[in-house]
């Protein structure tokens, strides 16, 4: 909840919803929770605009409301973390695409764009989109199956419905209704396609995206990839199965999984014909992973070939360490990273020992360690001798690391980087507004002419309205935008990783 | 008179060795009755001069004490002060002794002590060694002694400068050796456990590899190699485990994570990031670092 974070939030809101909504959002961010009256005082906008903005924000689940003490007024509260998640939307779509195919990705995309939607409408829309430019569009039933799968596996959840008996409606839903499938009649849908006046049975049942479920998948991806990097692909495969089996008997967000018998994993591997290598050396892989210094998988019992526990919290702590180390490495140099790791391994270490063990010249070691201290990567504990007031007193300076502080600091840095990149992108766009606008105009003219069936010559004439230097500028801008958005996603990966650490702690 | 001067010398020496607490003139007369006094005094004087014998005096009697000839060099042609200083330096052994401590122990004044030290140094009896712990501090020790590693800093110091390049090269080579091991083991195949076993290396093996390469002019001890390998471990390029015989084993490892997205940007590794804001002279709109980064990649 820092200033930088607020700035990023405000930029994201401006980008997606425009300046009016953004100003309301920023005000709510600052005040944490406030009733409509206060918002009108704090934001210099007409009441109707504020109301409309709040509606938009509530629709996307970015603002929640709660009745205040007298239950007559609502206090509005900005879900700032959810605003930040908007940067991750492409990732959710991609994840759905990889795991469940194009239709699912499209379903997720439609919901994300709208905030929530009914199942029938969703199916119809996705069908419509897939039917254009497609010779063999998937059937409605096929899309419905995909949607049902997304709901049963909890990627989508039902939106709570308001209880309108009170002055401030509260949103309620039964736990068991969250992932219950709606009744969808394909005949009914077909009828609706032909005639819009047909009523759909699920008009009031809305669905929205369950981000937590996606985060769980992302977390598993990270763990599997990490094991692939550290050991090899087969080890990654084994861990993947472990994680899958973990859900059978463990809460998804537990710190440590319940014991998982390795024989189960072996059975699954036996059924997968392409995993012969992993199967042949299964026991060896297990012992390697178990004996590794990271100790993320630990044996708990010998029964039925041994059962293992996965230490998820421990895993993300280690990942966070590695992330911080790599940041130190990139920001300074390998010697600084060495010092950092040394202090990690031997907390409360004296500066003299650092230069001895890290084999760095005294001067450099001192400089680097104090530089790291200055940038808050290292922390100092001083021991003072209080008694003697004559002669030089000797102080002990001991270095140590508080990982959580460092992680929070890096998180803050990530926000700042996001802010900088978005600002820069807006600035570049503003700077080259004229050319971009021109390009857009030319493109619309071209489209219009093509539709009217203009000849190639005419089209080329129009295209030449953009001069070669302009073209170059446009290419440059496009490249820049592409890179900035790509990096935006990568930074988001870092944010996710750091957030995971904080969540688990 | 069948005896030559040499015979007398050896007999006198034997006698002196037998009685480390010293021999008096009376003893000499008893033990060497056949030696003429003139010859004896000549021999004694010669020994006293070159330091083989030392002269002591109790109440009335004079004693001659035998002194180890291996330590005798100092006395050659030196006066009393030199002898005293020599003794103090000798006691300090290969750790050396600081000039101030010599002064306190010898009770000589500064100028005199300097003169003595200079003369001893020119005679190549003692030498001054610069200590690594304090660059301006000189310690004195006997000329033929090899300075202790706490004074010189061990193999990593050359003229009290830490040879960081040398250390870096060694680190790289050790890491390469471990990686090579791992690659060889992977190529040979035979299951993950065997690969793991084969990829472990001990410090002795690394030591052999390093000395075969011939990059080091000085011979590196196992402890030196261990400390080099420890830095490789600290760089997160290797892991260290204890083998069943209690020795450390090293193995090249890879990391869990690829470099995070944060460090791929210029902002993530920016050094003036804390001065950067949306307004002011350091801002993202005109930031030259971002411009360079955007143009580069």
Short mmCIF file of N, CA, C and O in Angstrom, two decimals, chain A residues 80-125:
data_model
loop_
_atom_site.label_atom_id
_atom_site.label_comp_id
_atom_site.label_asym_id
_atom_site.label_seq_id
_atom_site.Cartn_x
_atom_site.Cartn_y
_atom_site.Cartn_z
N UNK A 80 -7.50 -3.16 -4.38
CA UNK A 80 -6.38 -2.71 -5.22
C UNK A 80 -5.61 -3.88 -5.83
O UNK A 80 -5.12 -3.80 -6.94
N UNK A 81 -5.55 -4.99 -5.08
CA UNK A 81 -4.81 -6.14 -5.61
C UNK A 81 -5.46 -6.65 -6.91
O UNK A 81 -4.78 -7.07 -7.83
N UNK A 82 -6.79 -6.55 -6.92
CA UNK A 82 -7.49 -7.04 -8.11
C UNK A 82 -7.24 -6.14 -9.31
O UNK A 82 -7.23 -6.60 -10.45
N UNK A 83 -7.06 -4.85 -9.02
CA UNK A 83 -6.75 -3.93 -10.12
C UNK A 83 -5.42 -4.33 -10.75
O UNK A 83 -5.26 -4.37 -11.96
N UNK A 84 -4.50 -4.67 -9.90
CA UNK A 84 -3.18 -5.06 -10.39
C UNK A 84 -3.28 -6.33 -11.23
O UNK A 84 -2.52 -6.51 -12.18
N UNK A 85 -4.22 -7.17 -10.87
CA UNK A 85 -4.37 -8.43 -11.61
C UNK A 85 -4.76 -8.18 -13.06
O UNK A 85 -4.59 -9.05 -13.91
N UNK A 86 -5.30 -6.99 -13.35
CA UNK A 86 -5.71 -6.71 -14.73
C UNK A 86 -4.53 -6.84 -15.68
O UNK A 86 -4.69 -7.16 -16.85
N UNK A 87 -3.33 -6.57 -15.16
CA UNK A 87 -2.15 -6.71 -16.00
C UNK A 87 -1.90 -8.18 -16.33
O UNK A 87 -1.18 -8.50 -17.25
N UNK A 88 -2.49 -9.06 -15.55
CA UNK A 88 -2.22 -10.48 -15.73
C UNK A 88 -3.26 -11.15 -16.63
O UNK A 88 -3.17 -12.32 -16.89
N UNK A 89 -4.25 -10.40 -17.08
CA UNK A 89 -5.33 -11.00 -17.87
C UNK A 89 -4.83 -11.82 -19.06
O UNK A 89 -5.30 -12.94 -19.27
N UNK A 90 -3.88 -11.28 -19.84
CA UNK A 90 -3.42 -12.09 -20.98
C UNK A 90 -2.88 -13.45 -20.54
O UNK A 90 -3.00 -14.44 -21.25
N UNK A 91 -2.31 -13.47 -19.34
CA UNK A 91 -1.72 -14.72 -18.86
C UNK A 91 -2.80 -15.76 -18.55
O UNK A 91 -2.62 -16.93 -18.83
N UNK A 92 -3.90 -15.28 -17.97
CA UNK A 92 -4.98 -16.21 -17.67
C UNK A 92 -5.51 -16.84 -18.96
O UNK A 92 -5.75 -18.04 -19.04
N UNK A 93 -5.67 -15.97 -19.96
CA UNK A 93 -6.18 -16.47 -21.25
C UNK A 93 -5.22 -17.50 -21.83
O UNK A 93 -5.63 -18.55 -22.32
N UNK A 94 -3.95 -17.17 -21.74
CA UNK A 94 -2.95 -18.05 -22.31
C UNK A 94 -2.95 -19.40 -21.60
O UNK A 94 -2.86 -20.45 -22.22
N UNK A 95 -3.07 -19.31 -20.29
CA UNK A 95 -3.08 -20.53 -19.48
C UNK A 95 -4.26 -21.42 -19.89
O UNK A 95 -4.11 -22.63 -20.09
N UNK A 96 -5.43 -20.78 -20.05
CA UNK A 96 -6.62 -21.53 -20.44
C UNK A 96 -6.43 -22.14 -21.83
O UNK A 96 -6.81 -23.27 -22.10
N UNK A 97 -5.76 -21.38 -22.69
CA UNK A 97 -5.55 -21.83 -24.06
C UNK A 97 -4.65 -23.07 -24.07
O UNK A 97 -4.94 -24.06 -24.75
N UNK A 98 -3.56 -23.00 -23.30
CA UNK A 98 -2.62 -24.11 -23.30
C UNK A 98 -3.28 -25.35 -22.71
O UNK A 98 -3.13 -26.46 -23.23
N UNK A 99 -4.01 -25.15 -21.62
CA UNK A 99 -4.54 -26.33 -20.94
C UNK A 99 -5.81 -26.88 -21.55
O UNK A 99 -6.01 -28.08 -21.57
N UNK A 100 -6.68 -25.98 -22.03
CA UNK A 100 -8.00 -26.47 -22.44
C UNK A 100 -8.38 -26.09 -23.86
O UNK A 100 -9.47 -26.40 -24.29
N UNK A 101 -7.53 -25.36 -24.56
CA UNK A 101 -7.83 -25.07 -25.96
C UNK A 101 -8.43 -23.69 -26.18
O UNK A 101 -8.73 -22.95 -25.25
N UNK A 102 -8.62 -23.38 -27.47
CA UNK A 102 -9.05 -22.04 -27.88
C UNK A 102 -10.40 -21.63 -27.31
O UNK A 102 -10.59 -20.49 -26.90
N UNK A 103 -11.34 -22.57 -27.30
CA UNK A 103 -12.69 -22.19 -26.86
C UNK A 103 -12.66 -21.71 -25.41
O UNK A 103 -13.26 -20.70 -25.08
N UNK A 104 -11.92 -22.45 -24.58
CA UNK A 104 -11.86 -22.07 -23.18
C UNK A 104 -11.20 -20.70 -23.03
O UNK A 104 -11.64 -19.87 -22.23
N UNK A 105 -10.14 -20.49 -23.81
CA UNK A 105 -9.46 -19.20 -23.73
C UNK A 105 -10.43 -18.09 -24.07
O UNK A 105 -10.44 -17.03 -23.44
N UNK A 106 -11.27 -18.36 -25.07
CA UNK A 106 -12.21 -17.33 -25.49
C UNK A 106 -13.26 -17.09 -24.40
O UNK A 106 -13.68 -15.95 -24.18
N UNK A 107 -13.69 -18.16 -23.76
CA UNK A 107 -14.66 -18.00 -22.68
C UNK A 107 -14.07 -17.11 -21.58
O UNK A 107 -14.70 -16.15 -21.12
N UNK A 108 -12.83 -17.42 -21.20
CA UNK A 108 -12.17 -16.64 -20.16
C UNK A 108 -12.05 -15.18 -20.61
O UNK A 108 -12.33 -14.24 -19.86
N UNK A 109 -11.68 -15.00 -21.87
CA UNK A 109 -11.49 -13.64 -22.38
C UNK A 109 -12.78 -12.84 -22.29
O UNK A 109 -12.79 -11.70 -21.82
N UNK A 110 -13.88 -13.46 -22.74
CA UNK A 110 -15.16 -12.75 -22.71
C UNK A 110 -15.54 -12.36 -21.29
O UNK A 110 -15.99 -11.25 -21.04
N UNK A 111 -15.36 -13.28 -20.36
CA UNK A 111 -15.72 -12.97 -18.97
C UNK A 111 -14.84 -11.87 -18.42
O UNK A 111 -15.30 -10.93 -17.76
N UNK A 112 -13.55 -11.96 -18.70
CA UNK A 112 -12.63 -10.95 -18.17
C UNK A 112 -12.99 -9.57 -18.71
O UNK A 112 -12.89 -8.57 -18.01
N UNK A 113 -13.43 -9.54 -19.98
CA UNK A 113 -13.75 -8.24 -20.56
C UNK A 113 -15.02 -7.65 -19.98
O UNK A 113 -15.19 -6.44 -19.94
N UNK A 114 -15.91 -8.52 -19.57
CA UNK A 114 -17.19 -8.03 -19.08
C UNK A 114 -17.30 -8.02 -17.56
O UNK A 114 -18.25 -7.47 -17.03
N UNK A 115 -16.41 -8.72 -16.91
CA UNK A 115 -16.53 -8.83 -15.46
C UNK A 115 -17.32 -10.07 -15.07
O UNK A 115 -16.86 -10.86 -14.28
N UNK A 116 -18.51 -10.21 -15.65
CA UNK A 116 -19.30 -11.43 -15.41
C UNK A 116 -20.28 -11.58 -16.55
O UNK A 116 -20.58 -10.64 -17.26
N UNK A 117 -20.80 -12.80 -16.71
CA UNK A 117 -21.77 -13.02 -17.77
C UNK A 117 -22.54 -14.30 -17.50
O UNK A 117 -22.07 -15.14 -16.72
N UNK A 118 -23.67 -14.46 -18.20
CA UNK A 118 -24.41 -15.71 -18.01
C UNK A 118 -23.83 -16.79 -18.92
O UNK A 118 -23.22 -16.49 -19.95
N UNK A 119 -24.09 -18.02 -18.54
CA UNK A 119 -23.52 -19.14 -19.27
C UNK A 119 -24.03 -19.19 -20.70
O UNK A 119 -23.27 -19.35 -21.65
N UNK A 120 -25.33 -19.00 -20.87
CA UNK A 120 -25.91 -19.13 -22.21
C UNK A 120 -25.34 -18.08 -23.16
O UNK A 120 -24.94 -18.38 -24.28
N UNK A 121 -25.31 -16.85 -22.65
CA UNK A 121 -24.79 -15.77 -23.48
C UNK A 121 -23.35 -16.05 -23.89
O UNK A 121 -22.94 -15.80 -25.02
N UNK A 122 -22.62 -16.56 -22.92
CA UNK A 122 -21.22 -16.86 -23.16
C UNK A 122 -21.08 -17.85 -24.30
O UNK A 122 -20.30 -17.65 -25.24
N UNK A 123 -21.84 -18.91 -24.20
CA UNK A 123 -21.74 -19.96 -25.22
C UNK A 123 -22.09 -19.40 -26.59
O UNK A 123 -21.38 -19.61 -27.58
N UNK A 124 -23.14 -18.61 -26.61
CA UNK A 124 -23.57 -18.05 -27.89
C UNK A 124 -22.51 -17.13 -28.48
O UNK A 124 -22.19 -17.19 -29.66
N UNK A 125 -21.94 -16.30 -27.61
CA UNK A 125 -20.95 -15.33 -28.09
C UNK A 125 -19.72 -16.04 -28.63
O UNK A 125 -19.21 -15.71 -29.72
#
